[in-house]
Amino acid sequence: MSGLKELLKKGLGLGDMAFNAGGGAITWFPGHMAAATRAIRHRLKVSDLVIEVRDARLPLSSANADLQPHLSAKRRVVALNKKDLANPNIMHKWTHYFEACKQDCIPINAHSQSSVRKLLELVEFKLKEVICREPTLLVMVVGVPNVGKSALINSIHQIAKSRFPAQEKMKRAAVGPLPGVTQDIAGFKIAHKPSIYVLDSPGVLVPSISDIETGLKLALAGSVKDSVVGEERIAQYLLAVLDTRGTPLHWKHLNNRRLDGIEYEAEANHEYSLKNLKPKRRNPPNRSDLVYVEDLVMGVQHALYLTLTEFNGNVEDENDLECLIDQQFSVLQKAMKIPHKASEARLMVSKKLLTLFRSGKLGPFILDDVPDIKPVS
């Protein structure tokens, strides 16, 4: 992947970025998050266990480097959330890696109560040695923005209500699609005898990023606002990753995929939300919108497959890779039926491509490479 590395060194050929190739301060770090960082460090001192939520697609890059020294000194469970978006063939290698590092780790889907229950079982097991001597136990949930902390808190809340109906009026954590949406540290009781409280904390992103690739990974996963880096730059990085990994070549068998038994007018006026590619609510639902999304995915996959198979250059060469990516933007514009003279057409392509990736439509991915496990001497 030397071609990708060289592109990263020169900022993907796009000039100055919010964080540069040599590392540097990221320009987006809300004041309330800086205050929350101080509050988290204070509450860590009194917490009995920490659930560190990370993005399963970024098991290392989505860790908060500033807090790691504090977290490693506590009882900790690393919850790799959004496992439904992560490659299951690689995920088991990551769980093995964390086991080798003597770190409790569990992949979860924060929107699945059965998945969250397994996490809580591990948490309760880890707290067994403390339960006998402490009347009240505190569990803290931490992580960088947009890894699903608030969704996890709300699922725990629902489970707690089913266990203890009298607590139905417990406070819910605020959930939103943008990084840093949860504005304060809230807590609620989830168990009796002993009393166990879960404290919700806003995501805290390290104010500086060590290298440009880590920053782009976080941006691609949505932990940094698109406006900080720019959708085009993030989409360029995504295409570079797909090309250097040869991912489109694995889509060949998908090109003839169709939804059987559904017919629709090709020129129908499809309405869907760009954020999640789900059709707008209608009564009755328009099934052709679902087919439109399916065809959009297939068109994108087919376009990237063809451009990569017909590419005569070397993806390990930065200049060749850059030319391929430029060509793919043009082909994707046609595949997405974006008017040729449309202003900001490249931006529209970028937004749709990122939406497809983030919603899992392009398949499951893990962007971080599993580190080599050093033998214990």
JSON list of N, CA, C and O in Angstrom, two decimals, residues 12-67:
[
{"chain": "A", "resi": 12, "resn": "LEU", "atom": "N", "xyz": [-2.92, 13.76, 0.14]},
{"chain": "A", "resi": 12, "resn": "LEU", "atom": "CA", "xyz": [-3.80, 13.31, -0.93]},
{"chain": "A", "resi": 12, "resn": "LEU", "atom": "C", "xyz": [-3.81, 14.29, -2.10]},
{"chain": "A", "resi": 12, "resn": "LEU", "atom": "O", "xyz": [-4.74, 14.35, -2.87]},
{"chain": "A", "resi": 13, "resn": "GLY", "atom": "N", "xyz": [-2.74, 15.07, -2.20]},
{"chain": "A", "resi": 13, "resn": "GLY", "atom": "CA", "xyz": [-2.62, 15.98, -3.34]},
{"chain": "A", "resi": 13, "resn": "GLY", "atom": "C", "xyz": [-3.61, 17.13, -3.29]},
{"chain": "A", "resi": 13, "resn": "GLY", "atom": "O", "xyz": [-3.87, 17.76, -4.29]},
{"chain": "A", "resi": 14, "resn": "LEU", "atom": "N", "xyz": [-4.13, 17.43, -2.10]},
{"chain": "A", "resi": 14, "resn": "LEU", "atom": "CA", "xyz": [-5.18, 18.45, -2.02]},
{"chain": "A", "resi": 14, "resn": "LEU", "atom": "C", "xyz": [-4.75, 19.66, -1.22]},
{"chain": "A", "resi": 14, "resn": "LEU", "atom": "O", "xyz": [-5.57, 20.42, -0.75]},
{"chain": "A", "resi": 15, "resn": "GLY", "atom": "N", "xyz": [-3.45, 19.79, -1.00]},
{"chain": "A", "resi": 15, "resn": "GLY", "atom": "CA", "xyz": [-2.99, 20.98, -0.31]},
{"chain": "A", "resi": 15, "resn": "GLY", "atom": "C", "xyz": [-3.19, 20.89, 1.19]},
{"chain": "A", "resi": 15, "resn": "GLY", "atom": "O", "xyz": [-3.24, 19.81, 1.77]},
{"chain": "A", "resi": 16, "resn": "ASP", "atom": "N", "xyz": [-3.30, 22.03, 1.85]},
{"chain": "A", "resi": 16, "resn": "ASP", "atom": "CA", "xyz": [-3.40, 22.06, 3.31]},
{"chain": "A", "resi": 16, "resn": "ASP", "atom": "C", "xyz": [-4.71, 21.43, 3.77]},
{"chain": "A", "resi": 16, "resn": "ASP", "atom": "O", "xyz": [-5.77, 21.68, 3.23]},
{"chain": "A", "resi": 17, "resn": "MET", "atom": "N", "xyz": [-4.60, 20.63, 4.81]},
{"chain": "A", "resi": 17, "resn": "MET", "atom": "CA", "xyz": [-5.78, 20.01, 5.39]},
{"chain": "A", "resi": 17, "resn": "MET", "atom": "C", "xyz": [-5.91, 20.48, 6.82]},
{"chain": "A", "resi": 17, "resn": "MET", "atom": "O", "xyz": [-5.05, 21.17, 7.36]},
{"chain": "A", "resi": 18, "resn": "ALA", "atom": "N", "xyz": [-7.00, 20.07, 7.46]},
{"chain": "A", "resi": 18, "resn": "ALA", "atom": "CA", "xyz": [-7.21, 20.47, 8.85]},
{"chain": "A", "resi": 18, "resn": "ALA", "atom": "C", "xyz": [-6.14, 19.88, 9.75]},
{"chain": "A", "resi": 18, "resn": "ALA", "atom": "O", "xyz": [-5.81, 20.41, 10.78]},
{"chain": "A", "resi": 19, "resn": "PHE", "atom": "N", "xyz": [-5.61, 18.72, 9.37]},
{"chain": "A", "resi": 19, "resn": "PHE", "atom": "CA", "xyz": [-4.42, 18.20, 10.04]},
{"chain": "A", "resi": 19, "resn": "PHE", "atom": "C", "xyz": [-3.47, 17.80, 8.92]},
{"chain": "A", "resi": 19, "resn": "PHE", "atom": "O", "xyz": [-3.86, 17.28, 7.90]},
{"chain": "A", "resi": 20, "resn": "ASN", "atom": "N", "xyz": [-2.19, 18.07, 9.09]},
{"chain": "A", "resi": 20, "resn": "ASN", "atom": "CA", "xyz": [-1.25, 17.87, 8.00]},
{"chain": "A", "resi": 20, "resn": "ASN", "atom": "C", "xyz": [-0.51, 16.56, 8.12]},
{"chain": "A", "resi": 20, "resn": "ASN", "atom": "O", "xyz": [-0.66, 15.83, 9.09]},
{"chain": "A", "resi": 21, "resn": "ALA", "atom": "N", "xyz": [0.31, 16.27, 7.12]},
{"chain": "A", "resi": 21, "resn": "ALA", "atom": "CA", "xyz": [0.97, 14.96, 7.05]},
{"chain": "A", "resi": 21, "resn": "ALA", "atom": "C", "xyz": [1.90, 14.72, 8.23]},
{"chain": "A", "resi": 21, "resn": "ALA", "atom": "O", "xyz": [2.15, 13.58, 8.61]},
{"chain": "A", "resi": 22, "resn": "GLY", "atom": "N", "xyz": [2.41, 15.76, 8.82]},
{"chain": "A", "resi": 22, "resn": "GLY", "atom": "CA", "xyz": [3.32, 15.58, 9.93]},
{"chain": "A", "resi": 22, "resn": "GLY", "atom": "C", "xyz": [2.62, 15.57, 11.28]},
{"chain": "A", "resi": 22, "resn": "GLY", "atom": "O", "xyz": [3.26, 15.57, 12.32]},
{"chain": "A", "resi": 23, "resn": "GLY", "atom": "N", "xyz": [1.32, 15.54, 11.26]},
{"chain": "A", "resi": 23, "resn": "GLY", "atom": "CA", "xyz": [0.57, 15.63, 12.50]},
{"chain": "A", "resi": 23, "resn": "GLY", "atom": "C", "xyz": [0.35, 17.08, 12.87]},
{"chain": "A", "resi": 23, "resn": "GLY", "atom": "O", "xyz": [0.99, 17.98, 12.35]},
{"chain": "A", "resi": 24, "resn": "GLY", "atom": "N", "xyz": [-0.52, 17.36, 13.78]},
{"chain": "A", "resi": 24, "resn": "GLY", "atom": "CA", "xyz": [-0.76, 18.75, 14.18]},
{"chain": "A", "resi": 24, "resn": "GLY", "atom": "C", "xyz": [-2.13, 18.89, 14.77]},
{"chain": "A", "resi": 24, "resn": "GLY", "atom": "O", "xyz": [-2.90, 17.95, 14.83]},
{"chain": "A", "resi": 25, "resn": "ALA", "atom": "N", "xyz": [-2.42, 20.09, 15.21]},
{"chain": "A", "resi": 25, "resn": "ALA", "atom": "CA", "xyz": [-3.68, 20.34, 15.90]},
{"chain": "A", "resi": 25, "resn": "ALA", "atom": "C", "xyz": [-4.86, 20.21, 14.95]},
{"chain": "A", "resi": 25, "resn": "ALA", "atom": "O", "xyz": [-4.82, 20.71, 13.83]},
{"chain": "A", "resi": 26, "resn": "ILE", "atom": "N", "xyz": [-5.88, 19.54, 15.41]},
{"chain": "A", "resi": 26, "resn": "ILE", "atom": "CA", "xyz": [-7.11, 19.47, 14.64]},
{"chain": "A", "resi": 26, "resn": "ILE", "atom": "C", "xyz": [-7.92, 20.72, 14.96]},
{"chain": "A", "resi": 26, "resn": "ILE", "atom": "O", "xyz": [-7.92, 21.20, 16.09]},
{"chain": "A", "resi": 27, "resn": "THR", "atom": "N", "xyz": [-8.58, 21.27, 13.97]},
{"chain": "A", "resi": 27, "resn": "THR", "atom": "CA", "xyz": [-9.21, 22.57, 14.16]},
{"chain": "A", "resi": 27, "resn": "THR", "atom": "C", "xyz": [-10.56, 22.49, 14.84]},
{"chain": "A", "resi": 27, "resn": "THR", "atom": "O", "xyz": [-11.12, 23.50, 15.20]},
{"chain": "A", "resi": 28, "resn": "TRP", "atom": "N", "xyz": [-11.09, 21.26, 15.00]},
{"chain": "A", "resi": 28, "resn": "TRP", "atom": "CA", "xyz": [-12.41, 21.13, 15.62]},
{"chain": "A", "resi": 28, "resn": "TRP", "atom": "C", "xyz": [-12.28, 20.45, 16.96]},
{"chain": "A", "resi": 28, "resn": "TRP", "atom": "O", "xyz": [-11.99, 19.27, 17.06]},
{"chain": "A", "resi": 29, "resn": "PHE", "atom": "N", "xyz": [-12.47, 21.21, 18.04]},
{"chain": "A", "resi": 29, "resn": "PHE", "atom": "CA", "xyz": [-12.45, 20.64, 19.38]},
{"chain": "A", "resi": 29, "resn": "PHE", "atom": "C", "xyz": [-13.31, 21.53, 20.26]},
{"chain": "A", "resi": 29, "resn": "PHE", "atom": "O", "xyz": [-12.82, 22.46, 20.88]},
{"chain": "A", "resi": 30, "resn": "PRO", "atom": "N", "xyz": [-14.65, 21.28, 20.30]},
{"chain": "A", "resi": 30, "resn": "PRO", "atom": "CA", "xyz": [-15.56, 22.16, 21.02]},
{"chain": "A", "resi": 30, "resn": "PRO", "atom": "C", "xyz": [-15.16, 22.36, 22.48]},
{"chain": "A", "resi": 30, "resn": "PRO", "atom": "O", "xyz": [-14.65, 21.43, 23.12]},
{"chain": "A", "resi": 31, "resn": "GLY", "atom": "N", "xyz": [-15.42, 23.56, 22.95]},
{"chain": "A", "resi": 31, "resn": "GLY", "atom": "CA", "xyz": [-15.05, 23.88, 24.33]},
{"chain": "A", "resi": 31, "resn": "GLY", "atom": "C", "xyz": [-15.71, 22.97, 25.34]},
{"chain": "A", "resi": 31, "resn": "GLY", "atom": "O", "xyz": [-15.11, 22.62, 26.36]},
{"chain": "A", "resi": 32, "resn": "HIS", "atom": "N", "xyz": [-16.99, 22.58, 25.08]},
{"chain": "A", "resi": 32, "resn": "HIS", "atom": "CA", "xyz": [-17.67, 21.72, 26.05]},
{"chain": "A", "resi": 32, "resn": "HIS", "atom": "C", "xyz": [-16.99, 20.36, 26.15]},
{"chain": "A", "resi": 32, "resn": "HIS", "atom": "O", "xyz": [-17.04, 19.70, 27.18]},
{"chain": "A", "resi": 33, "resn": "MET", "atom": "N", "xyz": [-16.30, 19.92, 25.06]},
{"chain": "A", "resi": 33, "resn": "MET", "atom": "CA", "xyz": [-15.60, 18.65, 25.10]},
{"chain": "A", "resi": 33, "resn": "MET", "atom": "C", "xyz": [-14.32, 18.75, 25.92]},
{"chain": "A", "resi": 33, "resn": "MET", "atom": "O", "xyz": [-13.93, 17.81, 26.61]},
{"chain": "A", "resi": 34, "resn": "ALA", "atom": "N", "xyz": [-13.66, 19.91, 25.84]},
{"chain": "A", "resi": 34, "resn": "ALA", "atom": "CA", "xyz": [-12.46, 20.12, 26.66]},
{"chain": "A", "resi": 34, "resn": "ALA", "atom": "C", "xyz": [-12.83, 20.09, 28.13]},
{"chain": "A", "resi": 34, "resn": "ALA", "atom": "O", "xyz": [-12.13, 19.49, 28.96]},
{"chain": "A", "resi": 35, "resn": "ALA", "atom": "N", "xyz": [-13.96, 20.71, 28.47]},
{"chain": "A", "resi": 35, "resn": "ALA", "atom": "CA", "xyz": [-14.43, 20.69, 29.86]},
{"chain": "A", "resi": 35, "resn": "ALA", "atom": "C", "xyz": [-14.82, 19.28, 30.26]},
{"chain": "A", "resi": 35, "resn": "ALA", "atom": "O", "xyz": [-14.57, 18.85, 31.40]},
{"chain": "A", "resi": 36, "resn": "ALA", "atom": "N", "xyz": [-15.44, 18.55, 29.33]},
{"chain": "A", "resi": 36, "resn": "ALA", "atom": "CA", "xyz": [-15.85, 17.18, 29.63]},
{"chain": "A", "resi": 36, "resn": "ALA", "atom": "C", "xyz": [-14.64, 16.29, 29.88]},
{"chain": "A", "resi": 36, "resn": "ALA", "atom": "O", "xyz": [-14.69, 15.37, 30.70]},
{"chain": "A", "resi": 37, "resn": "THR", "atom": "N", "xyz": [-13.55, 16.56, 29.18]},
{"chain": "A", "resi": 37, "resn": "THR", "atom": "CA", "xyz": [-12.32, 15.77, 29.38]},
{"chain": "A", "resi": 37, "resn": "THR", "atom": "C", "xyz": [-11.85, 15.89, 30.82]},
{"chain": "A", "resi": 37, "resn": "THR", "atom": "O", "xyz": [-11.48, 14.91, 31.46]},
{"chain": "A", "resi": 38, "resn": "ARG", "atom": "N", "xyz": [-11.88, 17.11, 31.34]},
{"chain": "A", "resi": 38, "resn": "ARG", "atom": "CA", "xyz": [-11.46, 17.33, 32.74]},
{"chain": "A", "resi": 38, "resn": "ARG", "atom": "C", "xyz": [-12.42, 16.62, 33.69]},
{"chain": "A", "resi": 38, "resn": "ARG", "atom": "O", "xyz": [-12.00, 16.01, 34.68]},
{"chain": "A", "resi": 39, "resn": "ALA", "atom": "N", "xyz": [-13.73, 16.68, 33.38]},
{"chain": "A", "resi": 39, "resn": "ALA", "atom": "CA", "xyz": [-14.73, 16.03, 34.24]},
{"chain": "A", "resi": 39, "resn": "ALA", "atom": "C", "xyz": [-14.57, 14.52, 34.22]},
{"chain": "A", "resi": 39, "resn": "ALA", "atom": "O", "xyz": [-14.71, 13.84, 35.24]},
{"chain": "A", "resi": 40, "resn": "ILE", "atom": "N", "xyz": [-14.26, 13.97, 33.04]},
{"chain": "A", "resi": 40, "resn": "ILE", "atom": "CA", "xyz": [-14.08, 12.53, 32.91]},
{"chain": "A", "resi": 40, "resn": "ILE", "atom": "C", "xyz": [-12.90, 12.06, 33.75]},
{"chain": "A", "resi": 40, "resn": "ILE", "atom": "O", "xyz": [-12.98, 11.06, 34.46]},
{"chain": "A", "resi": 41, "resn": "ARG", "atom": "N", "xyz": [-11.80, 12.78, 33.68]},
{"chain": "A", "resi": 41, "resn": "ARG", "atom": "CA", "xyz": [-10.63, 12.40, 34.48]},
{"chain": "A", "resi": 41, "resn": "ARG", "atom": "C", "xyz": [-10.95, 12.41, 35.97]},
{"chain": "A", "resi": 41, "resn": "ARG", "atom": "O", "xyz": [-10.48, 11.55, 36.72]},
{"chain": "A", "resi": 42, "resn": "HIS", "atom": "N", "xyz": [-11.77, 13.37, 36.39]},
{"chain": "A", "resi": 42, "resn": "HIS", "atom": "CA", "xyz": [-12.17, 13.43, 37.80]},
{"chain": "A", "resi": 42, "resn": "HIS", "atom": "C", "xyz": [-13.04, 12.23, 38.16]},
{"chain": "A", "resi": 42, "resn": "HIS", "atom": "O", "xyz": [-12.83, 11.58, 39.19]},
{"chain": "A", "resi": 43, "resn": "ARG", "atom": "N", "xyz": [-14.01, 11.89, 37.31]},
{"chain": "A", "resi": 43, "resn": "ARG", "atom": "CA", "xyz": [-14.93, 10.80, 37.63]},
{"chain": "A", "resi": 43, "resn": "ARG", "atom": "C", "xyz": [-14.27, 9.43, 37.47]},
{"chain": "A", "resi": 43, "resn": "ARG", "atom": "O", "xyz": [-14.75, 8.46, 38.06]},
{"chain": "A", "resi": 44, "resn": "LEU", "atom": "N", "xyz": [-13.23, 9.36, 36.66]},
{"chain": "A", "resi": 44, "resn": "LEU", "atom": "CA", "xyz": [-12.51, 8.10, 36.55]},
{"chain": "A", "resi": 44, "resn": "LEU", "atom": "C", "xyz": [-11.95, 7.66, 37.90]},
{"chain": "A", "resi": 44, "resn": "LEU", "atom": "O", "xyz": [-11.86, 6.46, 38.19]},
{"chain": "A", "resi": 45, "resn": "LYS", "atom": "N", "xyz": [-11.59, 8.64, 38.71]},
{"chain": "A", "resi": 45, "resn": "LYS", "atom": "CA", "xyz": [-11.00, 8.33, 40.02]},
{"chain": "A", "resi": 45, "resn": "LYS", "atom": "C", "xyz": [-11.98, 7.59, 40.92]},
{"chain": "A", "resi": 45, "resn": "LYS", "atom": "O", "xyz": [-11.57, 6.79, 41.76]},
{"chain": "A", "resi": 46, "resn": "VAL", "atom": "N", "xyz": [-13.28, 7.85, 40.74]},
{"chain": "A", "resi": 46, "resn": "VAL", "atom": "CA", "xyz": [-14.27, 7.23, 41.61]},
{"chain": "A", "resi": 46, "resn": "VAL", "atom": "C", "xyz": [-15.04, 6.12, 40.92]},
{"chain": "A", "resi": 46, "resn": "VAL", "atom": "O", "xyz": [-15.92, 5.50, 41.52]},
{"chain": "A", "resi": 47, "resn": "SER", "atom": "N", "xyz": [-14.74, 5.84, 39.67]},
{"chain": "A", "resi": 47, "resn": "SER", "atom": "CA", "xyz": [-15.44, 4.78, 38.92]},
{"chain": "A", "resi": 47, "resn": "SER", "atom": "C", "xyz": [-14.82, 3.42, 39.23]},
{"chain": "A", "resi": 47, "resn": "SER", "atom": "O", "xyz": [-13.60, 3.29, 39.36]},
{"chain": "A", "resi": 48, "resn": "ASP", "atom": "N", "xyz": [-15.68, 2.42, 39.35]},
{"chain": "A", "resi": 48, "resn": "ASP", "atom": "CA", "xyz": [-15.21, 1.06, 39.63]},
{"chain": "A", "resi": 48, "resn": "ASP", "atom": "C", "xyz": [-14.88, 0.29, 38.36]},
{"chain": "A", "resi": 48, "resn": "ASP", "atom": "O", "xyz": [-14.10, -0.66, 38.38]},
{"chain": "A", "resi": 49, "resn": "LEU", "atom": "N", "xyz": [-15.50, 0.68, 37.24]},
{"chain": "A", "resi": 49, "resn": "LEU", "atom": "CA", "xyz": [-15.23, 0.02, 35.97]},
{"chain": "A", "resi": 49, "resn": "LEU", "atom": "C", "xyz": [-15.52, 0.99, 34.84]},
{"chain": "A", "resi": 49, "resn": "LEU", "atom": "O", "xyz": [-16.42, 1.83, 34.93]},
{"chain": "A", "resi": 50, "resn": "VAL", "atom": "N", "xyz": [-14.76, 0.87, 33.76]},
{"chain": "A", "resi": 50, "resn": "VAL", "atom": "CA", "xyz": [-14.94, 1.73, 32.60]},
{"chain": "A", "resi": 50, "resn": "VAL", "atom": "C", "xyz": [-15.28, 0.88, 31.38]},
{"chain": "A", "resi": 50, "resn": "VAL", "atom": "O", "xyz": [-14.61, -0.12, 31.11]},
{"chain": "A", "resi": 51, "resn": "ILE", "atom": "N", "xyz": [-16.35, 1.28, 30.69]},
{"chain": "A", "resi": 51, "resn": "ILE", "atom": "CA", "xyz": [-16.65, 0.70, 29.38]},
{"chain": "A", "resi": 51, "resn": "ILE", "atom": "C", "xyz": [-16.12, 1.68, 28.35]},
{"chain": "A", "resi": 51, "resn": "ILE", "atom": "O", "xyz": [-16.65, 2.79, 28.21]},
{"chain": "A", "resi": 52, "resn": "GLU", "atom": "N", "xyz": [-15.05, 1.30, 27.67]},
{"chain": "A", "resi": 52, "resn": "GLU", "atom": "CA", "xyz": [-14.50, 2.17, 26.63]},
{"chain": "A", "resi": 52, "resn": "GLU", "atom": "C", "xyz": [-15.09, 1.72, 25.29]},
{"chain": "A", "resi": 52, "resn": "GLU", "atom": "O", "xyz": [-14.79, 0.65, 24.79]},
{"chain": "A", "resi": 53, "resn": "VAL", "atom": "N", "xyz": [-15.93, 2.58, 24.72]},
{"chain": "A", "resi": 53, "resn": "VAL", "atom": "CA", "xyz": [-16.58, 2.26, 23.45]},
{"chain": "A", "resi": 53, "resn": "VAL", "atom": "C", "xyz": [-15.67, 2.71, 22.31]},
{"chain": "A", "resi": 53, "resn": "VAL", "atom": "O", "xyz": [-15.24, 3.86, 22.27]},
{"chain": "A", "resi": 54, "resn": "ARG", "atom": "N", "xyz": [-15.41, 1.78, 21.40]},
{"chain": "A", "resi": 54, "resn": "ARG", "atom": "CA", "xyz": [-14.64, 2.10, 20.20]},
{"chain": "A", "resi": 54, "resn": "ARG", "atom": "C", "xyz": [-15.43, 1.67, 18.98]},
{"chain": "A", "resi": 54, "resn": "ARG", "atom": "O", "xyz": [-16.34, 0.85, 19.06]},
{"chain": "A", "resi": 55, "resn": "ASP", "atom": "N", "xyz": [-15.08, 2.23, 17.83]},
{"chain": "A", "resi": 55, "resn": "ASP", "atom": "CA", "xyz": [-15.69, 1.84, 16.57]},
{"chain": "A", "resi": 55, "resn": "ASP", "atom": "C", "xyz": [-15.05, 0.53, 16.12]},
{"chain": "A", "resi": 55, "resn": "ASP", "atom": "O", "xyz": [-13.82, 0.44, 16.02]},
{"chain": "A", "resi": 56, "resn": "ALA", "atom": "N", "xyz": [-15.86, -0.51, 15.88]},
{"chain": "A", "resi": 56, "resn": "ALA", "atom": "CA", "xyz": [-15.31, -1.82, 15.49]},
{"chain": "A", "resi": 56, "resn": "ALA", "atom": "C", "xyz": [-14.52, -1.75, 14.19]},
{"chain": "A", "resi": 56, "resn": "ALA", "atom": "O", "xyz": [-13.68, -2.61, 13.93]},
{"chain": "A", "resi": 57, "resn": "ARG", "atom": "N", "xyz": [-14.77, -0.71, 13.37]},
{"chain": "A", "resi": 57, "resn": "ARG", "atom": "CA", "xyz": [-13.99, -0.54, 12.14]},
{"chain": "A", "resi": 57, "resn": "ARG", "atom": "C", "xyz": [-12.64, 0.10, 12.41]},
{"chain": "A", "resi": 57, "resn": "ARG", "atom": "O", "xyz": [-11.75, 0.07, 11.56]},
{"chain": "A", "resi": 58, "resn": "LEU", "atom": "N", "xyz": [-12.49, 0.67, 13.63]},
{"chain": "A", "resi": 58, "resn": "LEU", "atom": "CA", "xyz": [-11.25, 1.35, 14.02]},
{"chain": "A", "resi": 58, "resn": "LEU", "atom": "C", "xyz": [-10.87, 0.95, 15.44]},
{"chain": "A", "resi": 58, "resn": "LEU", "atom": "O", "xyz": [-10.89, 1.78, 16.35]},
{"chain": "A", "resi": 59, "resn": "PRO", "atom": "N", "xyz": [-10.51, -0.31, 15.66]},
{"chain": "A", "resi": 59, "resn": "PRO", "atom": "CA", "xyz": [-10.26, -0.78, 17.03]},
{"chain": "A", "resi": 59, "resn": "PRO", "atom": "C", "xyz": [-9.15, -0.04, 17.76]},
{"chain": "A", "resi": 59, "resn": "PRO", "atom": "O", "xyz": [-9.18, 0.05, 18.99]},
{"chain": "A", "resi": 60, "resn": "LEU", "atom": "N", "xyz": [-8.18, 0.50, 17.02]},
{"chain": "A", "resi": 60, "resn": "LEU", "atom": "CA", "xyz": [-7.11, 1.27, 17.65]},
{"chain": "A", "resi": 60, "resn": "LEU", "atom": "C", "xyz": [-7.25, 2.77, 17.40]},
{"chain": "A", "resi": 60, "resn": "LEU", "atom": "O", "xyz": [-7.08, 3.57, 18.31]},
{"chain": "A", "resi": 61, "resn": "SER", "atom": "N", "xyz": [-7.58, 3.14, 16.17]},
{"chain": "A", "resi": 61, "resn": "SER", "atom": "CA", "xyz": [-7.64, 4.56, 15.82]},
{"chain": "A", "resi": 61, "resn": "SER", "atom": "C", "xyz": [-8.74, 5.30, 16.59]},
{"chain": "A", "resi": 61, "resn": "SER", "atom": "O", "xyz": [-8.65, 6.51, 16.78]},
{"chain": "A", "resi": 62, "resn": "SER", "atom": "N", "xyz": [-9.79, 4.58, 17.01]},
{"chain": "A", "resi": 62, "resn": "SER", "atom": "CA", "xyz": [-10.88, 5.24, 17.73]},
{"chain": "A", "resi": 62, "resn": "SER", "atom": "C", "xyz": [-10.67, 5.25, 19.24]},
{"chain": "A", "resi": 62, "resn": "SER", "atom": "O", "xyz": [-11.56, 5.62, 19.99]},
{"chain": "A", "resi": 63, "resn": "ALA", "atom": "N", "xyz": [-9.48, 4.87, 19.67]},
{"chain": "A", "resi": 63, "resn": "ALA", "atom": "CA", "xyz": [-9.15, 4.98, 21.09]},
{"chain": "A", "resi": 63, "resn": "ALA", "atom": "C", "xyz": [-8.73, 6.42, 21.38]},
{"chain": "A", "resi": 63, "resn": "ALA", "atom": "O", "xyz": [-8.17, 7.10, 20.53]},
{"chain": "A", "resi": 64, "resn": "ASN", "atom": "N", "xyz": [-9.01, 6.88, 22.60]},
{"chain": "A", "resi": 64, "resn": "ASN", "atom": "CA", "xyz": [-8.60, 8.23, 22.99]},
{"chain": "A", "resi": 64, "resn": "ASN", "atom": "C", "xyz": [-7.21, 8.15, 23.62]},
{"chain": "A", "resi": 64, "resn": "ASN", "atom": "O", "xyz": [-7.05, 7.64, 24.73]},
{"chain": "A", "resi": 65, "resn": "ALA", "atom": "N", "xyz": [-6.22, 8.61, 22.88]},
{"chain": "A", "resi": 65, "resn": "ALA", "atom": "CA", "xyz": [-4.83, 8.46, 23.33]},
{"chain": "A", "resi": 65, "resn": "ALA", "atom": "C", "xyz": [-4.57, 9.18, 24.65]},
{"chain": "A", "resi": 65, "resn": "ALA", "atom": "O", "xyz": [-3.83, 8.68, 25.51]},
{"chain": "A", "resi": 66, "resn": "ASP", "atom": "N", "xyz": [-5.17, 10.35, 24.85]},
{"chain": "A", "resi": 66, "resn": "ASP", "atom": "CA", "xyz": [-4.94, 11.12, 26.07]},
{"chain": "A", "resi": 66, "resn": "ASP", "atom": "C", "xyz": [-5.39, 10.37, 27.32]},
{"chain": "A", "resi": 66, "resn": "ASP", "atom": "O", "xyz": [-4.78, 10.48, 28.38]},
{"chain": "A", "resi": 67, "resn": "LEU", "atom": "N", "xyz": [-6.49, 9.62, 27.19]},
{"chain": "A", "resi": 67, "resn": "LEU", "atom": "CA", "xyz": [-7.06, 8.97, 28.36]},
{"chain": "A", "resi": 67, "resn": "LEU", "atom": "C", "xyz": [-6.53, 7.56, 28.60]},
{"chain": "A", "resi": 67, "resn": "LEU", "atom": "O", "xyz": [-6.81, 6.96, 29.64]}
]
